[in-house]
mmCIF file of C-alpha atoms in Angstrom:
data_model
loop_
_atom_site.group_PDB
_atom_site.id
_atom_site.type_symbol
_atom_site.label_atom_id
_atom_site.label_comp_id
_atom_site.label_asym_id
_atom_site.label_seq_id
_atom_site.Cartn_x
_atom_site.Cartn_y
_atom_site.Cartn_z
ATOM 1 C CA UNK A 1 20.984 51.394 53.703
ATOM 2 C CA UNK A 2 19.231 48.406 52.362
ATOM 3 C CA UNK A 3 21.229 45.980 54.743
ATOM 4 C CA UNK A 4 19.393 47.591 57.847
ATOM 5 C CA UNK A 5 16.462 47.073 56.246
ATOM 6 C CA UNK A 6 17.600 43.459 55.348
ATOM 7 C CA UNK A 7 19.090 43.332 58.910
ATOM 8 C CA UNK A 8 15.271 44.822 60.316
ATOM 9 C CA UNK A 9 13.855 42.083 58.644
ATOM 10 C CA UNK A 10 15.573 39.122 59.412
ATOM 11 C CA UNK A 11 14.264 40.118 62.890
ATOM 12 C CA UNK A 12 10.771 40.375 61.736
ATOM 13 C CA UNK A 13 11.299 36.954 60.319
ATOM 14 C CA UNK A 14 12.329 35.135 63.487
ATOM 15 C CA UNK A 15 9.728 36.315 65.470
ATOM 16 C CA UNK A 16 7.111 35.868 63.083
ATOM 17 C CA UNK A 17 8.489 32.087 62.711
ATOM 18 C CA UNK A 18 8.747 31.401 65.975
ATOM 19 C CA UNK A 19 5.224 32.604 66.685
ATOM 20 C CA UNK A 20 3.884 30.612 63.704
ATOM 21 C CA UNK A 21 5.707 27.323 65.243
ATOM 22 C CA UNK A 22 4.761 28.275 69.268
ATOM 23 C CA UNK A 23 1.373 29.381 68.151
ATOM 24 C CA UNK A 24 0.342 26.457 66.200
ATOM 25 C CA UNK A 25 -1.546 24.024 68.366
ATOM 26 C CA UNK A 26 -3.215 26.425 69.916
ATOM 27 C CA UNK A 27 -4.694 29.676 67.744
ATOM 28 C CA UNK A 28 -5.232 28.411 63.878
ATOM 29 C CA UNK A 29 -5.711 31.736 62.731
ATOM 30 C CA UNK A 30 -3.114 33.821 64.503
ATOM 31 C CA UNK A 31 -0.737 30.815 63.401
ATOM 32 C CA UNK A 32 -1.546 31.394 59.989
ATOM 33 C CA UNK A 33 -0.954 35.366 59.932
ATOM 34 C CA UNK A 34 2.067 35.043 61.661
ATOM 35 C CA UNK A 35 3.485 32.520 59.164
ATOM 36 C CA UNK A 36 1.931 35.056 56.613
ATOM 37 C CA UNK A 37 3.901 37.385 58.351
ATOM 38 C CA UNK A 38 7.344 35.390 58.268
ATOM 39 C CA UNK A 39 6.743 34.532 54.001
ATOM 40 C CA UNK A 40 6.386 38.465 53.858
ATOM 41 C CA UNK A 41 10.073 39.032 55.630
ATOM 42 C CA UNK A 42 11.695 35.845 53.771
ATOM 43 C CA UNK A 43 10.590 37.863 50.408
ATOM 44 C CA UNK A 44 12.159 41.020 51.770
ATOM 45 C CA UNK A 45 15.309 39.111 52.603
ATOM 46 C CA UNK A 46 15.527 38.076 49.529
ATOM 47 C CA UNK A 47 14.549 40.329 47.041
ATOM 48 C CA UNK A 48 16.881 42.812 48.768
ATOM 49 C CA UNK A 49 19.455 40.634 49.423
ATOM 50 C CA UNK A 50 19.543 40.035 45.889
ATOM 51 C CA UNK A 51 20.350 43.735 45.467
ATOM 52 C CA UNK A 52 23.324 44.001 47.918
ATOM 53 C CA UNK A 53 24.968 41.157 46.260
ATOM 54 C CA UNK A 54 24.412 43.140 42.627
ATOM 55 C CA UNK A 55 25.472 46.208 44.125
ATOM 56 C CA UNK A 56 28.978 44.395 44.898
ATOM 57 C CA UNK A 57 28.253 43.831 48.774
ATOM 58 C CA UNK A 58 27.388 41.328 51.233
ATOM 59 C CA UNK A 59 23.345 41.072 52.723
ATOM 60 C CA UNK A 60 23.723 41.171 56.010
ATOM 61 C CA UNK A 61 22.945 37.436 57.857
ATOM 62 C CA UNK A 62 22.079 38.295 61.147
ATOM 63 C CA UNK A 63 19.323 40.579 62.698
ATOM 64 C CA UNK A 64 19.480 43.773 64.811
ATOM 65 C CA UNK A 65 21.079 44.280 68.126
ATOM 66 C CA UNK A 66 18.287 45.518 69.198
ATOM 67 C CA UNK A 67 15.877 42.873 67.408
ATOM 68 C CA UNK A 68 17.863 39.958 69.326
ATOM 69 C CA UNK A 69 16.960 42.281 73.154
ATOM 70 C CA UNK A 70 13.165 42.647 72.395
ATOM 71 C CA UNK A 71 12.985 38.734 71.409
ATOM 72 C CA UNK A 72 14.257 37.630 74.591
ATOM 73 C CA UNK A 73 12.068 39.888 77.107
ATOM 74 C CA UNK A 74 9.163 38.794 74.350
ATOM 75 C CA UNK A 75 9.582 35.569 75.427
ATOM 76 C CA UNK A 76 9.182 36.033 79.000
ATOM 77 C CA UNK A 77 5.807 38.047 77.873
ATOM 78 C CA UNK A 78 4.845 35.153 76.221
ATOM 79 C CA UNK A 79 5.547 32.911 79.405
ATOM 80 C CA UNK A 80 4.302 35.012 82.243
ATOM 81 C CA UNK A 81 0.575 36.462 79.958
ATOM 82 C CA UNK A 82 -1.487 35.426 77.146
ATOM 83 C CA UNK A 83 1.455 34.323 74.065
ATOM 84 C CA UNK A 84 -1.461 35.243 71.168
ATOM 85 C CA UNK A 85 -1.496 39.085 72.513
ATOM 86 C CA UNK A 86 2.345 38.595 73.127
ATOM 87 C CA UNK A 87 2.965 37.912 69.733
ATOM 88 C CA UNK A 88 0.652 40.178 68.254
ATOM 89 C CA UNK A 89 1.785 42.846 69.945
ATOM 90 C CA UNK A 90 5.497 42.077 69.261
ATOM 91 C CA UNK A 91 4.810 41.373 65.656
ATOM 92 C CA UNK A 92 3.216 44.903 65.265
ATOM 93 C CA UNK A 93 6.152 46.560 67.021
ATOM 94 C CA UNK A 94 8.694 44.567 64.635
ATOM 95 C CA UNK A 95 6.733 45.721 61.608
ATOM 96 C CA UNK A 96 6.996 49.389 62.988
ATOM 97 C CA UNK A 97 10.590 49.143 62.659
ATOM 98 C CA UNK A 98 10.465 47.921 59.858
ATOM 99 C CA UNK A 99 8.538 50.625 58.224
ATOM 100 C CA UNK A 100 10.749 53.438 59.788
ATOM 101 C CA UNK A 101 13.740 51.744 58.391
ATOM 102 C CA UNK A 102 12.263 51.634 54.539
ATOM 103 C CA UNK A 103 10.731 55.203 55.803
ATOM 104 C CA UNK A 104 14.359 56.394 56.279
ATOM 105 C CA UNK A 105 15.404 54.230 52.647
ATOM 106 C CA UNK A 106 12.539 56.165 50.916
ATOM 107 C CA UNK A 107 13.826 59.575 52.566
ATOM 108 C CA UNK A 108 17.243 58.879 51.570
ATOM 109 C CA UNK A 109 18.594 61.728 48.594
ATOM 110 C CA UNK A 110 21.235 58.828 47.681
ATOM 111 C CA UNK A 111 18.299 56.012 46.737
ATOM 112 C CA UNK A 112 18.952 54.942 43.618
ATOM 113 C CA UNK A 113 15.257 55.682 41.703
ATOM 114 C CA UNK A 114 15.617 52.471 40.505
ATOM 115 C CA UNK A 115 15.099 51.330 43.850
ATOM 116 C CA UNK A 116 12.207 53.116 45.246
ATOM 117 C CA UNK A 117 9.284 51.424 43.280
ATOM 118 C CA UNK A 118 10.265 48.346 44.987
ATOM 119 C CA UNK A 119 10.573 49.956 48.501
ATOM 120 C CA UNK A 120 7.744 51.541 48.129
ATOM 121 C CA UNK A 121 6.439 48.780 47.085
ATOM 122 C CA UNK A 122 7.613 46.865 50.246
ATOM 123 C CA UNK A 123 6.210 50.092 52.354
ATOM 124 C CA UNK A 124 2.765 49.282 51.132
ATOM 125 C CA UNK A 125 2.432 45.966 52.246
ATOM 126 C CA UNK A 126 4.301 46.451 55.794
ATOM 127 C CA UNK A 127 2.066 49.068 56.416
ATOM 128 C CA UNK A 128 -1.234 47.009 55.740
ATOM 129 C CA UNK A 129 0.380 44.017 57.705
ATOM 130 C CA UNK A 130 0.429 46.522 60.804
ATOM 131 C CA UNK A 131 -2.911 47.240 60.337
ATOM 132 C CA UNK A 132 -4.016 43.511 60.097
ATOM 133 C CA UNK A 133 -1.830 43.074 63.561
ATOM 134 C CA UNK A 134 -3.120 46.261 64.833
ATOM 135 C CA UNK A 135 -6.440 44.782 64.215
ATOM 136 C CA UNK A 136 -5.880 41.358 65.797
ATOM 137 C CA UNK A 137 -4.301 42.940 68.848
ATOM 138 C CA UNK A 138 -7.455 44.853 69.096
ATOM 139 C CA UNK A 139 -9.619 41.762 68.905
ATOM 140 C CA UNK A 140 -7.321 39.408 71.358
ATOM 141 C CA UNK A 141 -7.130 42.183 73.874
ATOM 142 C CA UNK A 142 -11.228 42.503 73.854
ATOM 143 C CA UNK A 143 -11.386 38.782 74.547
ATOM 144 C CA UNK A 144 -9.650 38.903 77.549
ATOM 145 C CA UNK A 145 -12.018 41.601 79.040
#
């Protein structure tokens, strides 16, 4: 359970880098939420990480299936429109998934109670980082009009 949510968030990570690095010539302040963005999946990585390996197992080191799909057709988004919207919009819907996957932690009888103050924890500030993207997306996509 708390490798797909390690596994979630390495994907999170990597786009939120690679936005950070793509986006920083050109928007200052995107740039700097994304890499905001990337710190706040490196800590998830780790601090959960830390668990699996106490727990006995092995954190998982790669992202999502899924994760690794939505990056590449991101990119072409991010070649073919407007990369700051791109981004946003990607970053929001790789912070969605991470939610659902500490949602599903959270909802999970077998959660060891020691655990949930931290996911919860974690919930709290993934869900006000989708806000802040929500809000960003809202403010790139007025600029265009």
């Amino acid at each position: 359970m708390l490798n797909r949510i390690v596994a979630v968030a390495r994907d999170d990570h990597a786009l939120h880098a690679h936005a950070a690095a793509r986006l920083q010539g050109s928007d200052a302040a995107l740039c700097a939420v994304m890499m905001h963005m990337a710190g706040s999946s490196a800590a998830i990585i780790a601090t959960l990480g830390r668990r699996v390996r106490q727990a006995g197992g092995r954190p998982a080191r790669h992202g999502t299936l899924l994760g690794g799909v939505r990056a590449g057709f991101g990119w072409w988004g991010t070649v073919l429109g407007d990369a700051g919207i791109q981004y946003a919009s990607q970053g929001q819907a790789c912070r969605g998934r991470l939610i659902r996957a500490l949602q599903a932690a959270l909802n999970d009888a077998t959660l060891p109670e020691d655990a949930r103050p931290m996911l919860d924890d974690m919930m709290r500030h993934a869900q006000h980082d989708w806000q802040q993207l929500h809000g960003w997306l809202d403010g790139l996509r007025a600029r265009e009009v």
